[in-house]
mmCIF file of C-alpha atoms and ligand atoms in Angstrom:
data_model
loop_
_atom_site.group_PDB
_atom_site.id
_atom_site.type_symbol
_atom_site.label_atom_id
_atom_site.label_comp_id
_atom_site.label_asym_id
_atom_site.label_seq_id
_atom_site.Cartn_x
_atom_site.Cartn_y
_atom_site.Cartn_z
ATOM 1 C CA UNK A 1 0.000 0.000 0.000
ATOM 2 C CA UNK A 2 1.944 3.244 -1.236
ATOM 3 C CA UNK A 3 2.061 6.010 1.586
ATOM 4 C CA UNK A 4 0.118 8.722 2.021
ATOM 5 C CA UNK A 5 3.076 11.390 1.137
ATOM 6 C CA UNK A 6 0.910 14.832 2.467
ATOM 7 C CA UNK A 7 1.110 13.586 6.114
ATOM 8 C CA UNK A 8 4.768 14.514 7.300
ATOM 9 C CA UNK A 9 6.965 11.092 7.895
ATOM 10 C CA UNK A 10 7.085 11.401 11.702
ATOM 11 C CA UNK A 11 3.645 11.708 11.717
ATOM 12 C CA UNK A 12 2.629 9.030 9.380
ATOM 13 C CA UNK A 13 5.459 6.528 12.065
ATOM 14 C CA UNK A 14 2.807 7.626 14.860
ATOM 15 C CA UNK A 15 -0.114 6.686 12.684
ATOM 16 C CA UNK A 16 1.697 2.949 11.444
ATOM 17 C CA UNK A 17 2.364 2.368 15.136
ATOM 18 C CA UNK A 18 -0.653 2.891 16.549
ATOM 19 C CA UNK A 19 -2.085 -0.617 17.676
ATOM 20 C CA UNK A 20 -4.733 -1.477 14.783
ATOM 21 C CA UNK A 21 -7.562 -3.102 15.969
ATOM 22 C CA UNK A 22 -10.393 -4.743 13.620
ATOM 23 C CA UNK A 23 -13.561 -5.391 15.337
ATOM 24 C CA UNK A 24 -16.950 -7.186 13.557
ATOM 25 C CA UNK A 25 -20.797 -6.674 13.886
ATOM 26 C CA UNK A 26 -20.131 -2.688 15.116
ATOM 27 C CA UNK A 27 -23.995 -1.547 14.058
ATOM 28 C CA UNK A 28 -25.183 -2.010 17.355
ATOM 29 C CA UNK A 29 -24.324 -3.267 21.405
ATOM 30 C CA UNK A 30 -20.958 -4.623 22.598
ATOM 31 C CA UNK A 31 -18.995 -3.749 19.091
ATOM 32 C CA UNK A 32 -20.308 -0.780 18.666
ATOM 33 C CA UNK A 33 -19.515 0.322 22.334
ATOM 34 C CA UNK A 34 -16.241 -1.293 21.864
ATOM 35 C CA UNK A 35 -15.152 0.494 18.425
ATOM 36 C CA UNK A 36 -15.638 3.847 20.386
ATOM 37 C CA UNK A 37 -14.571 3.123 23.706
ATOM 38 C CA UNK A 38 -11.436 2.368 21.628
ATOM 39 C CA UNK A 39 -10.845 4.930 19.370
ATOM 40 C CA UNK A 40 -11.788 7.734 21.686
ATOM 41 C CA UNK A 41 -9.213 6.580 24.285
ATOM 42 C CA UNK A 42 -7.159 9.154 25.996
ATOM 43 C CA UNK A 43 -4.103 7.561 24.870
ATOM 44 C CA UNK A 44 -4.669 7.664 21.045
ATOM 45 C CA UNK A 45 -2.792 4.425 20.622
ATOM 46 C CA UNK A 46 -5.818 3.072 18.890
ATOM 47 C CA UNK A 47 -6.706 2.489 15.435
ATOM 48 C CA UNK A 48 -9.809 1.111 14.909
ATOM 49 C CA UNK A 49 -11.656 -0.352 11.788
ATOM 50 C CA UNK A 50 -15.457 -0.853 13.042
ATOM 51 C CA UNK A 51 -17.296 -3.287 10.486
ATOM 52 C CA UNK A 52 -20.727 -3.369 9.641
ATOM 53 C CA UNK A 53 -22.908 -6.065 7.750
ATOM 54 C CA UNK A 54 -24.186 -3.023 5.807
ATOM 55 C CA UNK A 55 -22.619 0.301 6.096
ATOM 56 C CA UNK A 56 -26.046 1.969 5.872
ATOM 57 C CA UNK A 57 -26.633 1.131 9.428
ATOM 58 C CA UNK A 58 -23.824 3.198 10.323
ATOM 59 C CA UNK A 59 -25.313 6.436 11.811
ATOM 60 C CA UNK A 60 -25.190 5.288 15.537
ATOM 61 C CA UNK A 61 -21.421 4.377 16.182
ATOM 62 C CA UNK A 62 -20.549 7.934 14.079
ATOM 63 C CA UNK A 63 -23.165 9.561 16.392
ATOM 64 C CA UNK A 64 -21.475 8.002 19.904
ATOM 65 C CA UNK A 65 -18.452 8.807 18.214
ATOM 66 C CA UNK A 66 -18.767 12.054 18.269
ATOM 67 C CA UNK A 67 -20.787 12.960 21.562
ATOM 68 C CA UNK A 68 -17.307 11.008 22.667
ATOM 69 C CA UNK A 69 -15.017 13.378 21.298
ATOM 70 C CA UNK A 70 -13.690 10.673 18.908
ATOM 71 C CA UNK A 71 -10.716 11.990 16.884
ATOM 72 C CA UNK A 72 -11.545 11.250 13.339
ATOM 73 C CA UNK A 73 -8.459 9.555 11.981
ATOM 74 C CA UNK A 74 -8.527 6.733 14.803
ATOM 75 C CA UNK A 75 -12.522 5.347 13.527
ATOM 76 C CA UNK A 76 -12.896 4.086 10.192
ATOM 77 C CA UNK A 77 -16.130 1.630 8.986
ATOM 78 C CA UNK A 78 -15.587 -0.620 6.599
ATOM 79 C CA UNK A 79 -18.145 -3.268 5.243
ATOM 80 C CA UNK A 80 -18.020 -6.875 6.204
ATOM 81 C CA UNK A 81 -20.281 -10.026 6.548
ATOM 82 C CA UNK A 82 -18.880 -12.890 8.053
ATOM 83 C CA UNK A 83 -20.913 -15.326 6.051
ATOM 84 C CA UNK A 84 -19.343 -14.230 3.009
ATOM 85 C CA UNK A 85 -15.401 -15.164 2.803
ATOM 86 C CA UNK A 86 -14.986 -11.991 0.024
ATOM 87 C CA UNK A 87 -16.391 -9.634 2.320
ATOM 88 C CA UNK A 88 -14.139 -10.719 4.845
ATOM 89 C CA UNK A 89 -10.831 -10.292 2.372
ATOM 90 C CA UNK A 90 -12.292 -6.939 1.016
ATOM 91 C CA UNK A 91 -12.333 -5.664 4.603
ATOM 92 C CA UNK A 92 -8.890 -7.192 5.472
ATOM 93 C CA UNK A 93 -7.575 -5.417 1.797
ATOM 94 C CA UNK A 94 -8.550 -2.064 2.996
ATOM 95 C CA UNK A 95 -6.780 -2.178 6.071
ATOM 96 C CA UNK A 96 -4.432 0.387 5.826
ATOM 97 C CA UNK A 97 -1.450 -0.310 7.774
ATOM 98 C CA UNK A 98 -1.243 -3.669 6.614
ATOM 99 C CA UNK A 99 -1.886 -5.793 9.194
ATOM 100 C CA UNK A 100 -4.596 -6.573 12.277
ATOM 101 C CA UNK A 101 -2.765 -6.071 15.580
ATOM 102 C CA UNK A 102 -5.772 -7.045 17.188
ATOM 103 C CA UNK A 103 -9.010 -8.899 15.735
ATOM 104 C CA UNK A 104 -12.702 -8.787 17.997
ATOM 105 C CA UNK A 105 -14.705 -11.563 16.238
ATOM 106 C CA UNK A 106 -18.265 -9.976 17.858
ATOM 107 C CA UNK A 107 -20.543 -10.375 15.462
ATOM 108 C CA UNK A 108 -23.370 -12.734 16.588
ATOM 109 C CA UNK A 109 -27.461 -13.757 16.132
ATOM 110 C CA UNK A 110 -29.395 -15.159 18.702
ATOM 111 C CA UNK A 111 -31.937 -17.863 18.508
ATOM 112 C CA UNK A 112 -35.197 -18.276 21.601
ATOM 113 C CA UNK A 113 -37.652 -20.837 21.430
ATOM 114 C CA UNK A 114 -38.451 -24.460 21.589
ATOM 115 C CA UNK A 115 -36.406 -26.129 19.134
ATOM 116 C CA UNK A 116 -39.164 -27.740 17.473
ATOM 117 C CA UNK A 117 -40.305 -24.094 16.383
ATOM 118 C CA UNK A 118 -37.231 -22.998 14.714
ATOM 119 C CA UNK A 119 -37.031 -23.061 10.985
ATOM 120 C CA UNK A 120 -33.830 -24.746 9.648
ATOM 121 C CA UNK A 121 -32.893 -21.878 7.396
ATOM 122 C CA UNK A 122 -33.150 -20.137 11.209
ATOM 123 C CA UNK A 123 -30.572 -22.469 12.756
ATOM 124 C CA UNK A 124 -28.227 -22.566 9.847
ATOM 125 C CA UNK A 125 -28.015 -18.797 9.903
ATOM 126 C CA UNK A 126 -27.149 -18.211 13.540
ATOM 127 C CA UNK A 127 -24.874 -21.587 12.835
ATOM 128 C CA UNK A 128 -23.217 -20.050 9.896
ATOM 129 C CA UNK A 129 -23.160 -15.984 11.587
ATOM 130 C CA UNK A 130 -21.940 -16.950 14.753
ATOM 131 C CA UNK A 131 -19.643 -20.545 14.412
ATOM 132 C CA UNK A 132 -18.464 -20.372 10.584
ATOM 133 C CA UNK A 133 -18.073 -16.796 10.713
ATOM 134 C CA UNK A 134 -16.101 -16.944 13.562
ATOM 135 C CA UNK A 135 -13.981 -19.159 11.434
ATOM 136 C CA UNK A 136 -13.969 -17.372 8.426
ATOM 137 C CA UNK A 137 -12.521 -14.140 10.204
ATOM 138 C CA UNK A 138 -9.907 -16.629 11.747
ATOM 139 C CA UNK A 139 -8.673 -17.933 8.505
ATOM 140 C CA UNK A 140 -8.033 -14.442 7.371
ATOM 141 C CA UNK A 141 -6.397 -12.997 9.957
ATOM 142 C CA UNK A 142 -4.591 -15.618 11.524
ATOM 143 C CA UNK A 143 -1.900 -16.920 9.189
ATOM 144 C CA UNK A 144 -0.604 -13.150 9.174
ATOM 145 C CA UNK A 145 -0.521 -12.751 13.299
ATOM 146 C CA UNK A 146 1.186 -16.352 13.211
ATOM 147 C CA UNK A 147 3.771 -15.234 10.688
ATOM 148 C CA UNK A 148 4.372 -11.939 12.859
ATOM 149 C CA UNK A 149 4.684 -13.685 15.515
ATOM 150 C CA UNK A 150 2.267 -10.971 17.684
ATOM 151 C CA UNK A 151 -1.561 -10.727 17.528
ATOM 152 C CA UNK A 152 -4.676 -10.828 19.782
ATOM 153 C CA UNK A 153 -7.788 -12.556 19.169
ATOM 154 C CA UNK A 154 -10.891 -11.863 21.290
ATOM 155 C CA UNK A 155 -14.026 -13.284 21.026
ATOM 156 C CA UNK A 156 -17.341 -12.027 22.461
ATOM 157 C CA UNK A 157 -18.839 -15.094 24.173
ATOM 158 C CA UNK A 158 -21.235 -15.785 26.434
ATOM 159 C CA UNK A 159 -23.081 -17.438 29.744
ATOM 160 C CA UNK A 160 -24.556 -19.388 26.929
ATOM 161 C CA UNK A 161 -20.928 -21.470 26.082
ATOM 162 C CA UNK A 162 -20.085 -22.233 29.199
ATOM 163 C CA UNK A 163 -23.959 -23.929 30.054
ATOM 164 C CA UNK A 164 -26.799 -25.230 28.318
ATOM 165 C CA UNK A 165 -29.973 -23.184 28.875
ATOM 166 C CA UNK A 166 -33.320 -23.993 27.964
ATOM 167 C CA UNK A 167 -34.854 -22.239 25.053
ATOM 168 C CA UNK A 168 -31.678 -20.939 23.934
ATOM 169 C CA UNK A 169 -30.156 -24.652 22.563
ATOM 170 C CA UNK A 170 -29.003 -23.587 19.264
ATOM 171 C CA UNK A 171 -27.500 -20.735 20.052
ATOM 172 C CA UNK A 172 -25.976 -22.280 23.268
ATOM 173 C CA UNK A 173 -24.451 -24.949 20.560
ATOM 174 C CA UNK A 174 -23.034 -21.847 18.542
ATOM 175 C CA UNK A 175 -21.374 -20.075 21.570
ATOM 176 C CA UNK A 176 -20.109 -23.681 22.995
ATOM 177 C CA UNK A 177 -18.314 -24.408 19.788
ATOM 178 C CA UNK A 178 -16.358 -21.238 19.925
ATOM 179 C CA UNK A 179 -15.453 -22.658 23.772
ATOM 180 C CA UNK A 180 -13.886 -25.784 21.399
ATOM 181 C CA UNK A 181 -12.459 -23.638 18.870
ATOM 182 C CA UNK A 182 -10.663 -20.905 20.909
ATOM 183 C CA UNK A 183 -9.398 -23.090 23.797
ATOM 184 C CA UNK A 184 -7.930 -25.702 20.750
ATOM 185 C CA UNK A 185 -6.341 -22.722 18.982
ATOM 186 C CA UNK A 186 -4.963 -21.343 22.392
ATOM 187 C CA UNK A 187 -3.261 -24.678 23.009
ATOM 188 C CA UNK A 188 -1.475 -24.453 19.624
ATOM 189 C CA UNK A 189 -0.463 -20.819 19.374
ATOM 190 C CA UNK A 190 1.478 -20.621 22.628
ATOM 191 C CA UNK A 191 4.602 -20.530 20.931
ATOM 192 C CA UNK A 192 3.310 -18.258 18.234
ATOM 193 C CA UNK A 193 2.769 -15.264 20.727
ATOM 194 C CA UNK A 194 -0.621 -15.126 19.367
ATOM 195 C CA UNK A 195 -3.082 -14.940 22.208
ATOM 196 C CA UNK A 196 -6.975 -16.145 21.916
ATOM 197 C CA UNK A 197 -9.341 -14.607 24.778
ATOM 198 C CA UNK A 198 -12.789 -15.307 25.182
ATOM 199 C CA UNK A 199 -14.580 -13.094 26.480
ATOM 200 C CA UNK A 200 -17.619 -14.274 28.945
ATOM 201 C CA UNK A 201 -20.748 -12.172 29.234
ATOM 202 C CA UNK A 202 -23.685 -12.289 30.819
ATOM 203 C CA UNK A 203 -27.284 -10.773 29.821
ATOM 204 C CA UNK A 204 -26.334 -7.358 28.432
ATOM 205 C CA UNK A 205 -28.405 -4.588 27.174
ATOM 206 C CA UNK A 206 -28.234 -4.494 23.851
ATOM 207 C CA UNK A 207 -30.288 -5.078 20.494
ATOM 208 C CA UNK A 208 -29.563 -8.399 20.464
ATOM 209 C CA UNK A 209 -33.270 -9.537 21.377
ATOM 210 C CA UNK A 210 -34.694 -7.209 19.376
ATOM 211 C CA UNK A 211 -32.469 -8.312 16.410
ATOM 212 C CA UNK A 212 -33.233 -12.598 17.007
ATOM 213 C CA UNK A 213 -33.142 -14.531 14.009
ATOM 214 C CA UNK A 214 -36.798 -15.553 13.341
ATOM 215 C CA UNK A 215 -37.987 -13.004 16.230
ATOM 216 C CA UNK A 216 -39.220 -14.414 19.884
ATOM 217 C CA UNK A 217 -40.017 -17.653 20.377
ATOM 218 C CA UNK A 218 -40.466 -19.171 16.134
ATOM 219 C CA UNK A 219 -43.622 -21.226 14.985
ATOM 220 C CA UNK A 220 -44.854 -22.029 18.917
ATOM 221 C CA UNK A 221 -47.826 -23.900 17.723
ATOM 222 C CA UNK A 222 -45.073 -26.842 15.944
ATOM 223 C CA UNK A 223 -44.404 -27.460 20.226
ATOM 224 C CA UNK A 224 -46.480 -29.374 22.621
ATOM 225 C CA UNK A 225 -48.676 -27.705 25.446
ATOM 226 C CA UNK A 226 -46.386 -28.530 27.989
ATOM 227 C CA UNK A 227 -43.014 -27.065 25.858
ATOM 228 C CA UNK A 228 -44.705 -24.030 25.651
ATOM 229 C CA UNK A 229 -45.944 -23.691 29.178
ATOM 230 C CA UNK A 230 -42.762 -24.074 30.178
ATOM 231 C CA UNK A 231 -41.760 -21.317 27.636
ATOM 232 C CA UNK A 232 -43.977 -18.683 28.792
ATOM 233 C CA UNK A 233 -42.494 -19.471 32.478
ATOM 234 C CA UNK A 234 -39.234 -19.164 30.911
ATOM 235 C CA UNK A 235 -40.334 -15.923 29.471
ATOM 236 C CA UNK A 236 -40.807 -14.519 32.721
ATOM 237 C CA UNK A 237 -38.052 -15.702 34.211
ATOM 238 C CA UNK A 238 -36.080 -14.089 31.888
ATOM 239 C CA UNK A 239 -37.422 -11.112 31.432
ATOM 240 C CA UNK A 240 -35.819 -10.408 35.642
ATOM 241 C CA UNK A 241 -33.211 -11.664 34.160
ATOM 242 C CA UNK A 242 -33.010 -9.146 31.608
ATOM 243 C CA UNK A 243 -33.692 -6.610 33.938
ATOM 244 C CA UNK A 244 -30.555 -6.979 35.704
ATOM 245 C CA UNK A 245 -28.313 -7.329 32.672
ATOM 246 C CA UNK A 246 -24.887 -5.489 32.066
ATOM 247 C CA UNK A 247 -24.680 -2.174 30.075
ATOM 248 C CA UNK A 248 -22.259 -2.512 27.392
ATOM 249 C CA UNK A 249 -20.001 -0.063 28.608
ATOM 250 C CA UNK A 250 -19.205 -1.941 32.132
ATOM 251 C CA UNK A 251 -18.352 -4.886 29.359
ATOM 252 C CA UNK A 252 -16.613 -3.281 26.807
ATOM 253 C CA UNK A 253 -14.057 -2.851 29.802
ATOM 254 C CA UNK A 254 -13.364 -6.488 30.336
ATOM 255 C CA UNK A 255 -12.311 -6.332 26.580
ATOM 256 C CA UNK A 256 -9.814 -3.658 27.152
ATOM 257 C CA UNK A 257 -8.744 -5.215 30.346
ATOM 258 C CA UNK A 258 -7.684 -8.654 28.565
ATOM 259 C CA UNK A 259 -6.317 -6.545 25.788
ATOM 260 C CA UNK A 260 -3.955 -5.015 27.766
ATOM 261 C CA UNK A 261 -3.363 -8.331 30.049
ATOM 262 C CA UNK A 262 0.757 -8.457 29.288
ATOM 263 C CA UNK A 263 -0.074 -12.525 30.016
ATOM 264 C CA UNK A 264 -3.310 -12.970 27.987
ATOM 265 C CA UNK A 265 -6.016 -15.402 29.961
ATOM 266 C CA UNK A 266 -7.819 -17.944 27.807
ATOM 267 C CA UNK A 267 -11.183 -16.563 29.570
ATOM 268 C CA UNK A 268 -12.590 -13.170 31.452
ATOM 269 C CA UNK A 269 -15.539 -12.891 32.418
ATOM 270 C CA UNK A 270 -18.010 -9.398 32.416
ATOM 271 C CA UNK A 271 -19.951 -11.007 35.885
ATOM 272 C CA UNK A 272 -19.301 -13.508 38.156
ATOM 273 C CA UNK A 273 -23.006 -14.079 38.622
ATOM 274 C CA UNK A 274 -22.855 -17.682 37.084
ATOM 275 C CA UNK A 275 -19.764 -18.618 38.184
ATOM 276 C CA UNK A 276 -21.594 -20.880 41.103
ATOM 277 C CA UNK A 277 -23.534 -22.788 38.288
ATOM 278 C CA UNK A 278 -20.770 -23.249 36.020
ATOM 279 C CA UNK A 279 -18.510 -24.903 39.109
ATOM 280 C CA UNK A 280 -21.592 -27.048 39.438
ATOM 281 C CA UNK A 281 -20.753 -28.728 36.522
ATOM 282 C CA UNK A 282 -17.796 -29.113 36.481
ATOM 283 C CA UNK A 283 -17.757 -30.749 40.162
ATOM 284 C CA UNK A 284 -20.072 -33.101 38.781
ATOM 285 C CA UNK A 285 -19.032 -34.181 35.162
ATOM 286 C CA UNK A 286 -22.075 -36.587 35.274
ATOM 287 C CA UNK A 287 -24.206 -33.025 34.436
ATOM 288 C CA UNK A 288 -27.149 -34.216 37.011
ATOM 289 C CA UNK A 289 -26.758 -31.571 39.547
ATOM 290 C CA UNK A 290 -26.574 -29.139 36.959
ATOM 291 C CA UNK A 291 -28.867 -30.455 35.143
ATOM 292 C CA UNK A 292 -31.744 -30.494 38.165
ATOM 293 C CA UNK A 293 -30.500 -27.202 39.517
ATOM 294 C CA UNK A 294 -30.683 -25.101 36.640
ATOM 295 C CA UNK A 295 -34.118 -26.889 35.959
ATOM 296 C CA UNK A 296 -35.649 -25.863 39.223
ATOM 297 C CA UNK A 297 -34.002 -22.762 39.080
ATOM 298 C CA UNK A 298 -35.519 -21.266 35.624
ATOM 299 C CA UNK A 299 -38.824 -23.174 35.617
ATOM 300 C CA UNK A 300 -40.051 -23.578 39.278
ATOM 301 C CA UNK A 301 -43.386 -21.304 39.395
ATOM 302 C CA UNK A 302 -43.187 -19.988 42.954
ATOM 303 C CA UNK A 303 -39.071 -18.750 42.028
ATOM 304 C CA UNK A 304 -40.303 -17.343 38.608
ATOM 305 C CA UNK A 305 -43.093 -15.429 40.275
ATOM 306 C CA UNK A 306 -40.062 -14.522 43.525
ATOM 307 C CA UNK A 307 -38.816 -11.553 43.500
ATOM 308 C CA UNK A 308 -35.523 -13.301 43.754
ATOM 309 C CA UNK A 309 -35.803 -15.219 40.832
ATOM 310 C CA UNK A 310 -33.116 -13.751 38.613
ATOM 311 C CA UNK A 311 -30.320 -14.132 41.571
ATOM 312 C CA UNK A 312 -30.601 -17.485 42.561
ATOM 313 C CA UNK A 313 -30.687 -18.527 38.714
ATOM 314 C CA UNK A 314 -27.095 -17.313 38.420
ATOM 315 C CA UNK A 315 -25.465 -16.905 41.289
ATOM 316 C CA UNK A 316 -26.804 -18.714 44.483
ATOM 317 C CA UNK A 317 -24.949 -21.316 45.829
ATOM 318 C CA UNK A 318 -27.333 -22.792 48.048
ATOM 319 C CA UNK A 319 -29.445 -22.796 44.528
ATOM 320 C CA UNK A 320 -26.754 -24.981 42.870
ATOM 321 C CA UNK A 321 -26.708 -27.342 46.225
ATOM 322 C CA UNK A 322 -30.211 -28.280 45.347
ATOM 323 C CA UNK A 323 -31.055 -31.694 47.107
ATOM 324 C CA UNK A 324 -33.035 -32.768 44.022
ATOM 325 C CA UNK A 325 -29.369 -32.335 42.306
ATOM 326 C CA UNK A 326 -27.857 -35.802 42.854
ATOM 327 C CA UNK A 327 -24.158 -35.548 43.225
HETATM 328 N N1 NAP B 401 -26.582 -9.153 24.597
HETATM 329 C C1 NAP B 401 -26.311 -10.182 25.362
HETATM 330 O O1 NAP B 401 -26.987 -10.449 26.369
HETATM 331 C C2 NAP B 401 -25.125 -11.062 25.049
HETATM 332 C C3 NAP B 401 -24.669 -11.937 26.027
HETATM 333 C C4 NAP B 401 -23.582 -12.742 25.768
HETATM 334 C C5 NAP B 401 -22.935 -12.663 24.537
HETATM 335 N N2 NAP B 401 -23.422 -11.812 23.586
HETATM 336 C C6 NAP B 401 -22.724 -11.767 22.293
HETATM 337 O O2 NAP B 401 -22.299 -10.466 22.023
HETATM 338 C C7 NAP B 401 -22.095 -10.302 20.628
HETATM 339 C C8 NAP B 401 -22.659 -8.962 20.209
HETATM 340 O O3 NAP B 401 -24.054 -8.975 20.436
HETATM 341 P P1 NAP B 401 -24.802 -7.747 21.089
HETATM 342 O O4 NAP B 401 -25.340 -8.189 22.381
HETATM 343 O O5 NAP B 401 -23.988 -6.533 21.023
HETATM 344 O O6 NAP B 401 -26.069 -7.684 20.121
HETATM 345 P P2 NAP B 401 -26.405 -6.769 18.848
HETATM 346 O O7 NAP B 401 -26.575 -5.356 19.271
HETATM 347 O O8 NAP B 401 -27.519 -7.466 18.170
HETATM 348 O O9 NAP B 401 -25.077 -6.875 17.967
HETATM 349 C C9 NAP B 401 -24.825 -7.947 17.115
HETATM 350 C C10 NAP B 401 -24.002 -7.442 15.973
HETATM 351 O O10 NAP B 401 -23.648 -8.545 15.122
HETATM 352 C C11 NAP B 401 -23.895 -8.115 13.797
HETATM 353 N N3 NAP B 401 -24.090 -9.193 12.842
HETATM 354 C C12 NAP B 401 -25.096 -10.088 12.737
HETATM 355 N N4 NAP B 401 -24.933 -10.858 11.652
HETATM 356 C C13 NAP B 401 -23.788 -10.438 11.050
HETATM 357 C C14 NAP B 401 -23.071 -10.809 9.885
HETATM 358 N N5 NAP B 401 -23.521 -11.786 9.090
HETATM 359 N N6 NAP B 401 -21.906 -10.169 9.579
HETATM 360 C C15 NAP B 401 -21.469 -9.172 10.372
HETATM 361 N N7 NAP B 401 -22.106 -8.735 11.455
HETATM 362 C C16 NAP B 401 -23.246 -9.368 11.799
HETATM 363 C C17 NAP B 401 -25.149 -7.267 13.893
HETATM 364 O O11 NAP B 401 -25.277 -6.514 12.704
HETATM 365 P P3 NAP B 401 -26.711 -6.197 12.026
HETATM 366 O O12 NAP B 401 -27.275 -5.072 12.808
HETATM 367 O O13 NAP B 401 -26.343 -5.819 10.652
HETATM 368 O O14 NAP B 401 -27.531 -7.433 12.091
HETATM 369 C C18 NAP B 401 -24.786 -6.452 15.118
HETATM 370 O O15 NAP B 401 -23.931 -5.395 14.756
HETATM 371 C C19 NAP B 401 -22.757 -11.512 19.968
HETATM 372 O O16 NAP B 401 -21.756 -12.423 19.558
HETATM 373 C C20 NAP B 401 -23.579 -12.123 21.089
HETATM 374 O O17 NAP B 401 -23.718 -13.505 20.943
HETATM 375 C C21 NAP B 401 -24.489 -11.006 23.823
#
């Protein structure tokens, strides 16, 4: 890429140095949040290109952007779907500087409902958005971060990869099989000095719900009475739960904390809330206590209808210590 000769050379070494950071899915929530928490830091050591499905649904990161004082030469959008592999090396060919100092695959689709309501073309989308995508960013930005020896991968994952929760089974499948992919890459780039992070949120307020591929819930009436019974208990559950969730700005510093982690962790996490239910199972690999505890927990009518509802479904111990949870 030939330089840009009318900024002055010492100038243009700042620019190069800067630590370029290329984040997906930046319309809305965590990357969004993320792109200009970034490039508005106080240091200015941040270059970051924000990527959008479709750059038309830019206005709201320029508009944060700006009430943030955002100096203009650190944001740049570029377009880029991560189900399509030439979007993904049109995006990477625009990149100025040449290489991706840091990558945030983000971009993600959520899927709510019984899974006998959920259209196939449904579950291969959030499949393809949030697994293959994942993958497809990867194999683009990888080789060169290997080759450099120097790189950082994070990857916006959730409650939902760490423990299977009703309702939410496909998408729980997605965010579990970036668990597999980024702890079998972080094995085998130790001696790369590439570092994988996944980072572990909890409910967070963002569009995500409003944006859930084939909206709340699917084609209910394919599920049995019983299924959705237990789906509109769910719903209410859920809803407290929702009620307590993170703002994106509390999260968006976990990423910045892991990026600038000199000894890069595997995991962070944006709550400990469900740290007591993910212990559960791993103390008991057999899943039952897990199992029976987050069962109780999210569909037991007297806790859904408890104003306590939301707490002890993530983070009560005595909740996980359930004596219907055989050991
Ligand atoms: N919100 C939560 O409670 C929560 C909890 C745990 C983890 N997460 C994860 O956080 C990440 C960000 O979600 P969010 O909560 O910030 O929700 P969001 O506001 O809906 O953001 C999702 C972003 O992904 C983008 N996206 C979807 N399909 C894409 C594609 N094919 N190519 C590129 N971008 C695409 C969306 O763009 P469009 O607007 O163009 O669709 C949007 O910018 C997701 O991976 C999600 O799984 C969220």
């Amino acid at each position: 890429m030939p330089r840009d000769t009318s900024v002055p050379e010492p100038l243009h070494r700042i620019l190069m140095d800067r630590t370029v950071v290329l984040i997906t899915g930046c319309s809305s929530g965590i990357g969004l949040h993320l792109a200009v928490r970034l490039a508005s830091d106080p240091s200015r050591s941040f270059k970051v290109y924000a990527t959008l499905r479709d750059l038309k649904a830019q206005g709201p990161l320029w508009e944060l952007a700006r009430a943030r004082g955002c100096p203009s030469d650190s944001l740049e959008t570029l377009e880029l779907d991560v189900r399509d592999s030439n979007s993904v090396a049109a995006a990477r060919a625009r990149v100025t500087e040449g290489r991706v100092d840091v990558l945030v695959c983000n971009a993600g689709r959520g899927l709510f409902g019984p899974l006998e309501a959920h259209e196939l073309d449904a579950v291969g989308q959030v499949l393809d958005v949030n697994v293959i995508g994942t993958v497809r960013m990867l194999q683009a930005f990888l080789p060169d971060m290997k080759r450099r020896r120097s790189g950082r991968v994070l990857v916006t994952a959730s409650v939902g990869g760490l423990m299977g929760l009703p309702f939410h089974a496909v998408y729980c499948a997605s965010k579990f099989a970036l668990e597999g992919l980024c702890e079998s890459l972080a094995v085998l780039l130790l001696p790369f000095g590439v570092h994988v992070s996944l980072i572990e949120c909890g409910p967070v307020h963002t569009a995500f719900y409003e944006k859930l591929e084939g909206g709340p819930g699917g084609a209910l009436d394919r599920a049995d009475a019983q299924t959705r019974h237990l789906f509109s208990l769910y719903q209410r559950h859920y809803e407290h739960i929702l009620q307590e969730a993170q703002d994106p700005e509390e999260v968006t510093e976990v990423f910045l904390a892991a990026l600038r982690d000199p000894q890069p962790a595997l995991r962070y996490f944006s709550t400990e809330n469900f740290l007591p239910l993910a212990r559960l199972r791993l103390d008991d690999p057999s899943g039952c206590s897990y199992v029976a505890a987050m069962h109780r927990a999210v569909f037991s009518e007297e806790q859904v209808e408890g104003a306590e509802a939301k707490a002890r479904a993530l983070g009560d111990p005595k909740l996980c210590a359930s004596p219907a949870a055989p050991k």
